[in-house]
């Protein structure tokens, strides 16, 4: 049995004012280039992994009010955490957000807490999203068992592209009826000689959310503000440095558990969330004619991210504080080489980051969080080889050394090493057809909360720490085909289809086991997830027809029962038409979620 659900009535009106021409309805550039799967620029059609790209044009036509609005058309993607955008948490291929690496402009978003959310940015500030579905630990290290989602914010160069001015402004406003939310974006950008600047501010003001059955979820109002400042300086064509500052702040009302009805236990709370990012990015890429051209393309990023969350329960005034900080750097070089009658692209890099978290309840130690710190040092190598102009081989390996240390000195720490190899193969049969296959090993270290948290989870049930948790290790296998053809029925149409089949086997899968009186995170000896994904888009004249579908099954093979938290199958269909003058777009989308009765 399956159902089609329309959980919220969403009516959105968006207007934009700019001093530059905005070809938002123009065709997307071809081929689409991605960097997240390999850290080198490569056409998405030649990457041997399942990769989806959401461009600025896609984001604008979706009129996204949350990260879920941006991502929901991705096969086997789902959201958890409740209806409020602040608490949204992603799921890819049946695996929760703990197994997904999330980055914003190269900055890791490592904060994870139940009902805590993962995104902390306004979707109006997102220019592009790259989603790698499937294990990517050889590049991104711990956590990328399900994949990697990287968000990119606008750049001055991108905003000025296609115009004749060296500066511009943009005003965007919107309204949605589901929670009577008004949203506003104001941005400005300029390019002066070797200096470019970009600044933007967004604000939202919403009331309680009205559900599809006409009930109102109280309390669920919020007021998020987001500030983004970026500046860049090009010393010469070879050197460039960029600085970034972002501040997200939200005051919201919600139950302690956002997806559950308000009760004596699940009392309404007020939550204040502040997230601040700082980063500097340096690139050295010698131009043609320089003796280092082709063998040096160095990227280095240094960043610091702070999360400060304060929650007060209204029934008794209980006051919780959570602090989480991530500091990291990632330095890598991509070099081109030609030997053995083949072209090669070699990427080598080193990444180091630390996380530190602490929690207080009414000023005293809060054991439910699991105070402590962890550090991770990763060294990675990847080679991209093209043979016979049609066969691409991408082997790679990463070595990680990580340490987790609890604040409580009586608890044992963890100190481990992990290797994550991978290999991907892509073969182009002709200009239209290609096929790929990949095998990748991945891992995820248990979080500080999973290892060390203890205390009363809810009345009558205590959370028991498990410092002996093993890291999850996975082997992901997948094969896929791509078809890309233009001028099928006439000179103005095109068809693009991508289909893939995958199998992800995970050893020591970490699952939260809730008993009658006790709850604990425990290892499941072996879990298995498998599925099918399909994306298709057909364009003819001013019309575009799109389809996506995802099928997923997850098994606890130790107990021979379904895995918990695996979302239902999802499908979607969209139809758009651009006006003849390229100024208006009309369209609609339908998302279908099958029922899910495969639960343990």
Short mmCIF file of C-alpha atoms in Angstrom, two decimals, residues 34-525:
data_model
loop_
_atom_site.label_atom_id
_atom_site.label_comp_id
_atom_site.label_asym_id
_atom_site.label_seq_id
_atom_site.Cartn_x
_atom_site.Cartn_y
_atom_site.Cartn_z
CA UNK A 34 31.72 19.15 -9.75
CA UNK A 35 34.51 19.19 -7.16
CA UNK A 36 33.12 17.42 -4.10
CA UNK A 37 33.56 13.76 -5.18
CA UNK A 38 37.26 14.05 -6.09
CA UNK A 39 38.42 17.55 -4.95
CA UNK A 40 39.40 18.20 -8.56
CA UNK A 41 37.19 19.77 -11.21
CA UNK A 42 35.57 17.06 -13.32
CA UNK A 43 32.47 16.75 -15.48
CA UNK A 44 29.67 15.06 -13.57
CA UNK A 45 29.23 12.69 -16.53
CA UNK A 46 32.77 11.37 -16.00
CA UNK A 47 32.65 10.82 -12.24
CA UNK A 48 32.26 7.13 -11.30
CA UNK A 49 29.92 7.90 -8.43
CA UNK A 50 26.28 8.88 -7.95
CA UNK A 51 26.36 12.68 -7.87
CA UNK A 52 23.49 15.17 -8.00
CA UNK A 53 23.88 18.91 -8.49
CA UNK A 54 21.44 21.64 -7.49
CA UNK A 55 22.29 24.82 -9.36
CA UNK A 56 21.30 28.39 -8.54
CA UNK A 57 18.55 28.11 -11.15
CA UNK A 58 17.22 24.91 -9.49
CA UNK A 59 17.20 26.58 -6.09
CA UNK A 60 15.37 29.65 -7.35
CA UNK A 61 12.64 27.69 -9.11
CA UNK A 62 12.08 25.57 -6.00
CA UNK A 63 11.65 28.76 -3.94
CA UNK A 64 13.22 26.84 -1.07
CA UNK A 65 12.33 27.88 2.46
CA UNK A 66 14.50 25.21 4.08
CA UNK A 67 17.31 22.80 3.24
CA UNK A 68 14.72 20.05 2.87
CA UNK A 69 13.04 22.07 0.11
CA UNK A 70 16.38 22.18 -1.72
CA UNK A 71 17.18 18.49 -1.39
CA UNK A 72 13.91 16.59 -1.39
CA UNK A 73 14.08 15.83 -5.15
CA UNK A 74 17.25 13.76 -4.64
CA UNK A 75 16.72 9.97 -4.91
CA UNK A 76 16.81 8.21 -1.53
CA UNK A 77 17.06 11.49 0.38
CA UNK A 78 14.85 12.09 3.40
CA UNK A 79 14.59 14.52 6.31
CA UNK A 80 14.11 13.79 10.00
CA UNK A 81 13.96 15.91 13.13
CA UNK A 82 10.51 17.40 12.92
CA UNK A 83 8.73 19.97 10.76
CA UNK A 84 10.77 23.03 11.79
CA UNK A 85 13.64 23.89 9.46
CA UNK A 86 15.93 24.50 12.46
CA UNK A 87 15.80 20.84 13.55
CA UNK A 88 16.02 19.23 10.10
CA UNK A 89 18.49 16.35 9.76
CA UNK A 90 19.28 14.61 6.46
CA UNK A 91 19.21 10.93 5.56
CA UNK A 92 20.90 9.44 2.47
CA UNK A 93 20.39 5.90 1.23
CA UNK A 94 18.74 4.87 4.47
CA UNK A 95 21.52 6.21 6.71
CA UNK A 96 21.04 9.03 9.21
CA UNK A 97 22.83 12.35 9.34
CA UNK A 98 25.54 10.96 11.64
CA UNK A 99 26.80 9.09 8.57
CA UNK A 100 26.79 12.11 6.24
CA UNK A 101 29.56 14.69 5.95
CA UNK A 102 28.06 18.18 5.58
CA UNK A 103 30.18 21.10 4.41
CA UNK A 104 29.45 24.76 3.70
CA UNK A 105 32.09 26.42 1.51
CA UNK A 106 34.54 23.74 2.63
CA UNK A 107 33.77 24.18 6.35
CA UNK A 108 32.80 20.99 8.14
CA UNK A 109 29.49 21.09 10.00
CA UNK A 110 30.24 18.36 12.55
CA UNK A 111 27.70 19.32 15.21
CA UNK A 112 25.31 16.44 15.87
CA UNK A 113 22.70 16.28 18.60
CA UNK A 114 19.28 14.71 18.76
CA UNK A 115 16.76 17.30 17.54
CA UNK A 116 19.69 19.68 17.16
CA UNK A 117 19.64 20.23 13.39
CA UNK A 118 22.56 20.22 10.98
CA UNK A 119 22.27 23.09 8.52
CA UNK A 120 22.16 26.51 10.26
CA UNK A 121 21.96 28.73 7.19
CA UNK A 122 19.25 30.38 5.15
CA UNK A 123 18.53 28.57 1.84
CA UNK A 124 18.35 31.95 0.09
CA UNK A 125 22.12 32.16 0.66
CA UNK A 126 22.83 28.89 -1.18
CA UNK A 127 24.10 29.21 -4.73
CA UNK A 128 24.82 25.57 -5.46
CA UNK A 129 24.70 22.11 -3.82
CA UNK A 130 26.69 18.99 -4.70
CA UNK A 131 25.44 15.68 -3.27
CA UNK A 132 27.63 12.58 -3.38
CA UNK A 133 25.50 9.51 -2.63
CA UNK A 134 27.57 6.60 -1.38
CA UNK A 135 30.74 6.13 0.65
CA UNK A 136 33.32 8.89 0.23
CA UNK A 137 35.65 8.37 3.21
CA UNK A 138 38.72 8.14 0.95
CA UNK A 139 38.29 11.89 0.42
CA UNK A 140 36.29 13.12 3.43
CA UNK A 141 37.28 10.67 6.18
CA UNK A 142 35.08 9.74 9.13
CA UNK A 143 31.35 10.06 8.70
CA UNK A 144 31.01 9.73 4.94
CA UNK A 145 29.44 6.26 4.93
CA UNK A 146 26.23 7.52 3.33
CA UNK A 147 27.86 10.32 1.35
CA UNK A 148 28.73 14.00 1.38
CA UNK A 149 26.55 17.10 0.95
CA UNK A 150 28.40 20.34 0.22
CA UNK A 151 26.68 23.72 0.03
CA UNK A 152 28.24 26.70 -1.75
CA UNK A 153 27.26 30.30 -1.07
CA UNK A 154 27.20 33.01 -3.79
CA UNK A 155 30.38 34.63 -5.08
CA UNK A 156 30.90 38.10 -6.49
CA UNK A 157 32.15 36.63 -9.77
CA UNK A 158 29.03 34.50 -10.08
CA UNK A 159 26.71 37.40 -9.31
CA UNK A 160 28.41 39.66 -11.87
CA UNK A 161 28.61 37.02 -14.61
CA UNK A 162 26.86 38.11 -17.79
CA UNK A 163 26.68 41.77 -16.80
CA UNK A 164 28.66 44.88 -17.66
CA UNK A 165 28.75 46.54 -14.23
CA UNK A 166 31.30 45.83 -11.53
CA UNK A 167 28.77 46.00 -8.70
CA UNK A 168 25.21 45.06 -7.96
CA UNK A 169 22.51 44.60 -5.32
CA UNK A 170 19.70 42.12 -4.87
CA UNK A 171 16.48 42.20 -2.91
CA UNK A 172 14.40 39.07 -2.50
CA UNK A 173 11.22 38.66 -0.49
CA UNK A 174 8.89 35.73 0.06
CA UNK A 175 5.88 34.46 1.91
CA UNK A 176 4.57 30.98 2.66
CA UNK A 177 1.18 30.26 4.15
CA UNK A 178 2.01 27.07 6.06
CA UNK A 179 3.40 29.11 8.95
CA UNK A 180 2.69 32.66 7.74
CA UNK A 181 6.38 33.19 7.23
CA UNK A 182 7.82 36.32 5.66
CA UNK A 183 11.41 36.13 4.38
CA UNK A 184 13.77 38.81 3.09
CA UNK A 185 17.21 38.76 1.48
CA UNK A 186 19.32 41.86 0.90
CA UNK A 187 22.75 41.51 -0.69
CA UNK A 188 25.40 43.65 -2.34
CA UNK A 189 28.60 42.83 -4.21
CA UNK A 190 31.40 44.61 -6.02
CA UNK A 191 34.60 43.95 -7.92
CA UNK A 192 37.28 46.67 -7.76
CA UNK A 193 40.60 45.85 -9.44
CA UNK A 194 41.96 42.83 -7.52
CA UNK A 195 39.49 43.07 -4.64
CA UNK A 196 35.98 41.63 -4.53
CA UNK A 197 33.41 41.85 -1.74
CA UNK A 198 30.09 40.15 -1.09
CA UNK A 199 27.68 40.81 1.76
CA UNK A 200 24.18 39.51 2.47
CA UNK A 201 21.62 39.53 5.24
CA UNK A 202 18.48 37.41 5.51
CA UNK A 203 15.68 37.40 8.02
CA UNK A 204 12.55 35.31 8.54
CA UNK A 205 9.61 35.69 10.86
CA UNK A 206 7.13 32.84 11.19
CA UNK A 207 4.15 31.77 13.26
CA UNK A 208 3.18 28.22 14.30
CA UNK A 209 3.09 25.58 11.55
CA UNK A 210 -0.27 24.42 10.23
CA UNK A 211 -0.29 20.71 9.37
CA UNK A 212 -2.10 19.07 6.47
CA UNK A 213 -4.96 17.87 8.69
CA UNK A 214 -5.69 21.49 9.69
CA UNK A 215 -4.21 21.12 13.17
CA UNK A 216 -1.61 23.62 14.36
CA UNK A 217 1.71 22.50 15.80
CA UNK A 218 2.20 24.63 18.89
CA UNK A 219 4.69 26.01 19.61
CA UNK A 220 6.68 26.05 16.36
CA UNK A 221 7.38 29.70 15.52
CA UNK A 222 10.90 30.98 14.91
CA UNK A 223 12.86 34.08 13.87
CA UNK A 224 16.17 33.20 12.17
CA UNK A 225 18.63 35.83 10.94
CA UNK A 226 21.69 35.08 8.79
CA UNK A 227 24.65 37.34 7.96
CA UNK A 228 27.28 36.42 5.34
CA UNK A 229 30.39 38.47 4.53
CA UNK A 230 33.02 37.37 1.97
CA UNK A 231 36.07 39.12 0.62
CA UNK A 232 38.77 38.11 -1.83
CA UNK A 233 42.08 39.51 -3.00
CA UNK A 234 43.99 38.30 -6.07
CA UNK A 235 47.70 39.10 -5.68
CA UNK A 236 48.22 38.18 -9.34
CA UNK A 237 46.77 35.55 -11.70
CA UNK A 238 48.56 32.86 -9.65
CA UNK A 239 47.60 33.73 -6.08
CA UNK A 240 44.26 34.38 -4.43
CA UNK A 241 43.09 34.55 -0.83
CA UNK A 242 39.50 34.67 0.42
CA UNK A 243 38.00 35.39 3.83
CA UNK A 244 34.56 34.39 5.04
CA UNK A 245 32.43 35.27 8.05
CA UNK A 246 28.93 33.92 8.68
CA UNK A 247 26.59 34.33 11.62
CA UNK A 248 23.31 32.44 12.07
CA UNK A 249 21.03 33.33 14.99
CA UNK A 250 17.56 32.03 15.71
CA UNK A 251 15.02 32.38 18.49
CA UNK A 252 12.36 29.70 18.28
CA UNK A 253 9.65 27.97 20.25
CA UNK A 254 9.32 24.19 20.19
CA UNK A 255 8.66 21.09 22.27
CA UNK A 256 11.70 19.32 23.75
CA UNK A 257 11.16 16.60 21.13
CA UNK A 258 10.07 18.60 18.06
CA UNK A 259 8.09 15.84 16.33
CA UNK A 260 6.04 14.77 19.38
CA UNK A 261 2.87 16.39 20.75
CA UNK A 262 3.24 18.76 23.67
CA UNK A 263 2.70 16.99 27.01
CA UNK A 264 3.73 17.28 30.63
CA UNK A 265 6.99 15.48 29.78
CA UNK A 266 7.48 17.05 26.34
CA UNK A 267 7.08 20.61 27.61
CA UNK A 268 7.29 23.66 25.32
CA UNK A 269 10.71 25.31 25.27
CA UNK A 270 12.35 28.44 23.98
CA UNK A 271 15.58 27.87 22.06
CA UNK A 272 18.28 30.37 21.12
CA UNK A 273 20.75 29.08 18.51
CA UNK A 274 23.90 30.91 17.49
CA UNK A 275 26.35 29.53 14.91
CA UNK A 276 29.42 31.50 13.83
CA UNK A 277 31.92 30.52 11.11
CA UNK A 278 35.30 32.03 10.26
CA UNK A 279 37.48 30.80 7.40
CA UNK A 280 40.37 31.73 5.12
CA UNK A 281 40.98 30.05 1.79
CA UNK A 282 44.20 30.34 -0.22
CA UNK A 283 44.78 29.09 -3.75
CA UNK A 284 47.98 28.92 -5.78
CA UNK A 285 47.42 28.00 -9.42
CA UNK A 286 50.23 29.10 -11.76
CA UNK A 287 48.97 30.28 -15.15
CA UNK A 288 49.99 28.93 -18.55
CA UNK A 289 53.62 29.72 -19.32
CA UNK A 290 54.73 29.36 -15.70
CA UNK A 291 57.07 26.41 -15.16
CA UNK A 292 54.81 25.15 -12.36
CA UNK A 293 51.64 25.31 -14.46
CA UNK A 294 49.89 21.95 -14.40
CA UNK A 295 51.89 20.50 -11.55
CA UNK A 296 50.74 22.91 -8.85
CA UNK A 297 47.15 23.70 -7.99
CA UNK A 298 47.23 24.19 -4.24
CA UNK A 299 44.16 24.82 -2.11
CA UNK A 300 44.34 25.49 1.62
CA UNK A 301 41.47 26.31 3.96
CA UNK A 302 41.58 27.11 7.68
CA UNK A 303 38.30 27.47 9.57
CA UNK A 304 36.69 27.70 12.98
CA UNK A 305 33.01 27.07 13.70
CA UNK A 306 31.16 27.73 16.98
CA UNK A 307 27.72 26.44 17.99
CA UNK A 308 26.01 27.90 21.04
CA UNK A 309 22.54 26.54 21.86
CA UNK A 310 20.47 27.60 24.88
CA UNK A 311 17.15 25.94 25.70
CA UNK A 312 14.74 26.82 28.51
CA UNK A 313 11.81 24.56 29.38
CA UNK A 314 8.78 26.67 30.22
CA UNK A 315 7.12 24.26 32.67
CA UNK A 316 9.88 24.39 35.28
CA UNK A 317 12.50 26.80 33.94
CA UNK A 318 15.09 24.08 33.28
CA UNK A 319 17.96 25.73 31.40
CA UNK A 320 20.27 23.73 29.10
CA UNK A 321 23.39 25.06 27.40
CA UNK A 322 25.32 23.29 24.64
CA UNK A 323 28.64 24.49 23.24
CA UNK A 324 30.30 22.82 20.26
CA UNK A 325 33.40 24.02 18.40
CA UNK A 326 35.13 22.69 15.30
CA UNK A 327 38.54 23.91 14.16
CA UNK A 328 40.17 22.50 11.06
CA UNK A 329 42.41 22.84 8.06
CA UNK A 330 42.53 21.05 4.72
CA UNK A 331 45.51 21.45 2.35
CA UNK A 332 45.77 19.63 -0.96
CA UNK A 333 47.44 19.85 -4.36
CA UNK A 334 46.30 18.57 -7.74
CA UNK A 335 48.98 17.92 -10.38
CA UNK A 336 48.61 16.91 -14.02
CA UNK A 337 51.02 14.35 -15.46
CA UNK A 338 51.44 12.28 -18.62
CA UNK A 339 53.23 8.97 -18.58
CA UNK A 340 52.71 5.43 -19.93
CA UNK A 341 50.79 7.02 -22.83
CA UNK A 342 48.03 8.22 -20.50
CA UNK A 343 46.93 11.46 -18.81
CA UNK A 344 46.88 11.49 -15.01
CA UNK A 345 45.61 13.88 -12.37
CA UNK A 346 47.12 13.29 -8.93
CA UNK A 347 45.65 14.79 -5.76
CA UNK A 348 47.46 14.60 -2.43
CA UNK A 349 46.37 16.25 0.77
CA UNK A 350 46.34 16.47 4.53
CA UNK A 351 43.37 17.34 6.73
CA UNK A 352 43.20 17.95 10.46
CA UNK A 353 40.22 18.93 12.56
CA UNK A 354 39.13 18.88 16.19
CA UNK A 355 35.73 18.93 17.86
CA UNK A 356 35.01 19.98 21.42
CA UNK A 357 31.63 19.82 23.12
CA UNK A 358 30.30 20.60 26.57
CA UNK A 359 26.88 20.88 28.16
CA UNK A 360 25.39 22.38 31.27
CA UNK A 361 21.98 22.07 32.93
CA UNK A 362 21.08 24.88 35.30
CA UNK A 363 24.80 25.65 35.47
CA UNK A 364 25.84 22.10 36.46
CA UNK A 365 27.41 19.32 34.39
CA UNK A 366 24.92 17.71 31.96
CA UNK A 367 25.88 14.04 31.49
CA UNK A 368 23.37 13.42 28.67
CA UNK A 369 25.62 15.24 26.19
CA UNK A 370 28.91 13.48 26.82
CA UNK A 371 31.49 16.23 27.30
CA UNK A 372 34.88 15.78 25.68
CA UNK A 373 36.93 16.37 22.58
CA UNK A 374 38.11 14.46 19.56
CA UNK A 375 40.74 15.04 16.88
CA UNK A 376 41.27 13.57 13.43
CA UNK A 377 44.34 13.64 11.19
CA UNK A 378 43.87 12.41 7.62
CA UNK A 379 46.34 11.89 4.76
CA UNK A 380 44.87 11.13 1.35
CA UNK A 381 46.00 10.27 -2.17
CA UNK A 382 44.00 9.97 -5.37
CA UNK A 383 44.90 9.39 -9.00
CA UNK A 384 42.62 10.02 -11.96
CA UNK A 385 43.79 8.28 -15.11
CA UNK A 386 42.25 8.51 -18.59
CA UNK A 387 42.96 5.62 -20.99
CA UNK A 388 42.03 5.47 -24.67
CA UNK A 389 40.09 8.77 -24.27
CA UNK A 390 37.08 6.86 -22.92
CA UNK A 391 38.12 4.91 -19.82
CA UNK A 392 38.62 6.78 -16.54
CA UNK A 393 40.13 5.06 -13.50
CA UNK A 394 40.08 6.78 -10.09
CA UNK A 395 41.80 4.84 -7.31
CA UNK A 396 42.40 6.51 -3.96
CA UNK A 397 43.23 5.85 -0.32
CA UNK A 398 43.08 7.78 2.93
CA UNK A 399 44.71 7.14 6.27
CA UNK A 400 43.07 8.55 9.40
CA UNK A 401 44.27 8.67 12.98
CA UNK A 402 41.68 9.81 15.48
CA UNK A 403 41.47 10.23 19.23
CA UNK A 404 38.40 10.72 21.43
CA UNK A 405 38.89 11.89 24.99
CA UNK A 406 36.06 12.30 27.52
CA UNK A 407 36.10 15.10 30.03
CA UNK A 408 35.50 12.50 32.74
CA UNK A 409 39.01 11.11 33.32
CA UNK A 410 37.61 7.86 34.79
CA UNK A 411 36.21 6.85 31.38
CA UNK A 412 38.49 5.25 28.77
CA UNK A 413 39.49 7.19 25.66
CA UNK A 414 39.77 5.91 22.09
CA UNK A 415 42.88 6.03 19.91
CA UNK A 416 42.55 4.31 16.52
CA UNK A 417 43.82 4.23 12.95
CA UNK A 418 41.83 3.58 9.79
CA UNK A 419 42.59 3.08 6.09
CA UNK A 420 39.87 3.87 3.52
CA UNK A 421 40.65 2.72 -0.04
CA UNK A 422 38.41 3.18 -3.08
CA UNK A 423 38.39 2.65 -6.82
CA UNK A 424 36.01 3.96 -9.46
CA UNK A 425 35.75 3.20 -13.17
CA UNK A 426 33.85 5.18 -15.81
CA UNK A 427 33.63 4.10 -19.46
CA UNK A 428 32.13 6.17 -22.29
CA UNK A 429 30.72 3.87 -24.96
CA UNK A 430 30.04 6.83 -27.24
CA UNK A 431 29.08 10.48 -26.95
CA UNK A 432 25.73 9.55 -25.39
CA UNK A 433 26.16 6.39 -23.30
CA UNK A 434 28.47 5.77 -20.36
CA UNK A 435 28.63 3.33 -17.45
CA UNK A 436 30.42 3.42 -14.13
CA UNK A 437 31.21 1.16 -11.22
CA UNK A 438 32.84 1.78 -7.88
CA UNK A 439 33.95 0.07 -4.69
CA UNK A 440 34.71 2.14 -1.62
CA UNK A 441 35.59 1.44 1.99
CA UNK A 442 34.30 3.91 4.57
CA UNK A 443 34.16 4.35 8.32
CA UNK A 444 32.61 6.46 11.05
CA UNK A 445 33.96 7.04 14.52
CA UNK A 446 31.34 6.95 17.29
CA UNK A 447 30.41 10.38 18.55
CA UNK A 448 31.22 11.64 22.01
CA UNK A 449 27.54 11.38 22.88
CA UNK A 450 27.27 7.77 21.70
CA UNK A 451 30.34 6.81 23.74
CA UNK A 452 30.05 8.78 26.94
CA UNK A 453 26.54 10.18 27.46
CA UNK A 454 24.66 8.96 30.52
CA UNK A 455 21.77 10.04 32.73
CA UNK A 456 17.98 10.11 32.65
CA UNK A 457 16.75 9.96 29.06
CA UNK A 458 13.09 10.23 30.07
CA UNK A 459 11.27 9.34 33.32
CA UNK A 460 11.84 5.68 34.11
CA UNK A 461 14.56 5.19 31.48
CA UNK A 462 18.29 5.84 31.87
CA UNK A 463 20.89 6.26 29.14
CA UNK A 464 23.92 4.02 29.78
CA UNK A 465 27.32 5.02 28.36
CA UNK A 466 29.21 2.56 26.14
CA UNK A 467 32.87 3.61 25.84
CA UNK A 468 33.67 0.29 24.14
CA UNK A 469 31.75 1.12 20.98
CA UNK A 470 33.65 0.18 17.84
CA UNK A 471 33.79 2.43 14.78
CA UNK A 472 31.47 1.58 11.92
CA UNK A 473 33.18 0.25 8.80
CA UNK A 474 31.48 -0.14 5.45
CA UNK A 475 31.99 -1.45 1.94
CA UNK A 476 29.89 0.25 -0.71
CA UNK A 477 29.50 -1.23 -4.20
CA UNK A 478 27.52 0.35 -7.00
CA UNK A 479 27.10 0.37 -10.74
CA UNK A 480 25.32 2.90 -12.88
CA UNK A 481 24.58 4.04 -16.42
CA UNK A 482 24.14 7.51 -17.91
CA UNK A 483 22.48 8.61 -21.12
CA UNK A 484 22.77 12.16 -22.46
CA UNK A 485 21.35 12.97 -25.90
CA UNK A 486 20.44 16.19 -27.70
CA UNK A 487 18.36 16.79 -30.83
CA UNK A 488 16.20 13.69 -30.43
CA UNK A 489 12.86 14.87 -31.83
CA UNK A 490 13.95 18.29 -33.00
CA UNK A 491 16.87 20.68 -32.77
CA UNK A 492 15.78 22.06 -29.41
CA UNK A 493 15.34 19.04 -27.14
CA UNK A 494 17.57 16.97 -24.87
CA UNK A 495 17.28 13.93 -22.62
CA UNK A 496 19.43 13.05 -19.63
CA UNK A 497 18.99 9.83 -17.63
CA UNK A 498 21.04 8.42 -14.75
CA UNK A 499 20.32 5.07 -13.07
CA UNK A 500 22.29 3.24 -10.38
CA UNK A 501 22.15 0.16 -8.17
CA UNK A 502 24.07 0.00 -4.88
CA UNK A 503 24.82 -2.25 -1.93
CA UNK A 504 26.33 -0.97 1.32
CA UNK A 505 27.47 -3.52 3.90
CA UNK A 506 28.29 -2.06 7.32
CA UNK A 507 30.11 -3.87 10.12
CA UNK A 508 29.65 -2.76 13.74
CA UNK A 509 26.68 -0.58 12.79
CA UNK A 510 25.81 1.68 15.75
CA UNK A 511 22.17 1.60 16.79
CA UNK A 512 20.34 3.12 19.74
CA UNK A 513 18.65 0.29 21.63
CA UNK A 514 15.76 1.54 23.78
CA UNK A 515 14.75 -0.89 26.51
CA UNK A 516 12.09 -0.76 29.20
CA UNK A 517 14.31 0.96 31.75
CA UNK A 518 17.63 1.44 29.96
CA UNK A 519 18.85 2.83 26.63
CA UNK A 520 22.30 2.35 25.13
CA UNK A 521 24.16 2.76 21.86
CA UNK A 522 25.37 -0.67 20.73
CA UNK A 523 27.14 -2.23 17.77
CA UNK A 524 25.19 -4.43 15.37
CA UNK A 525 27.62 -6.97 13.92
#
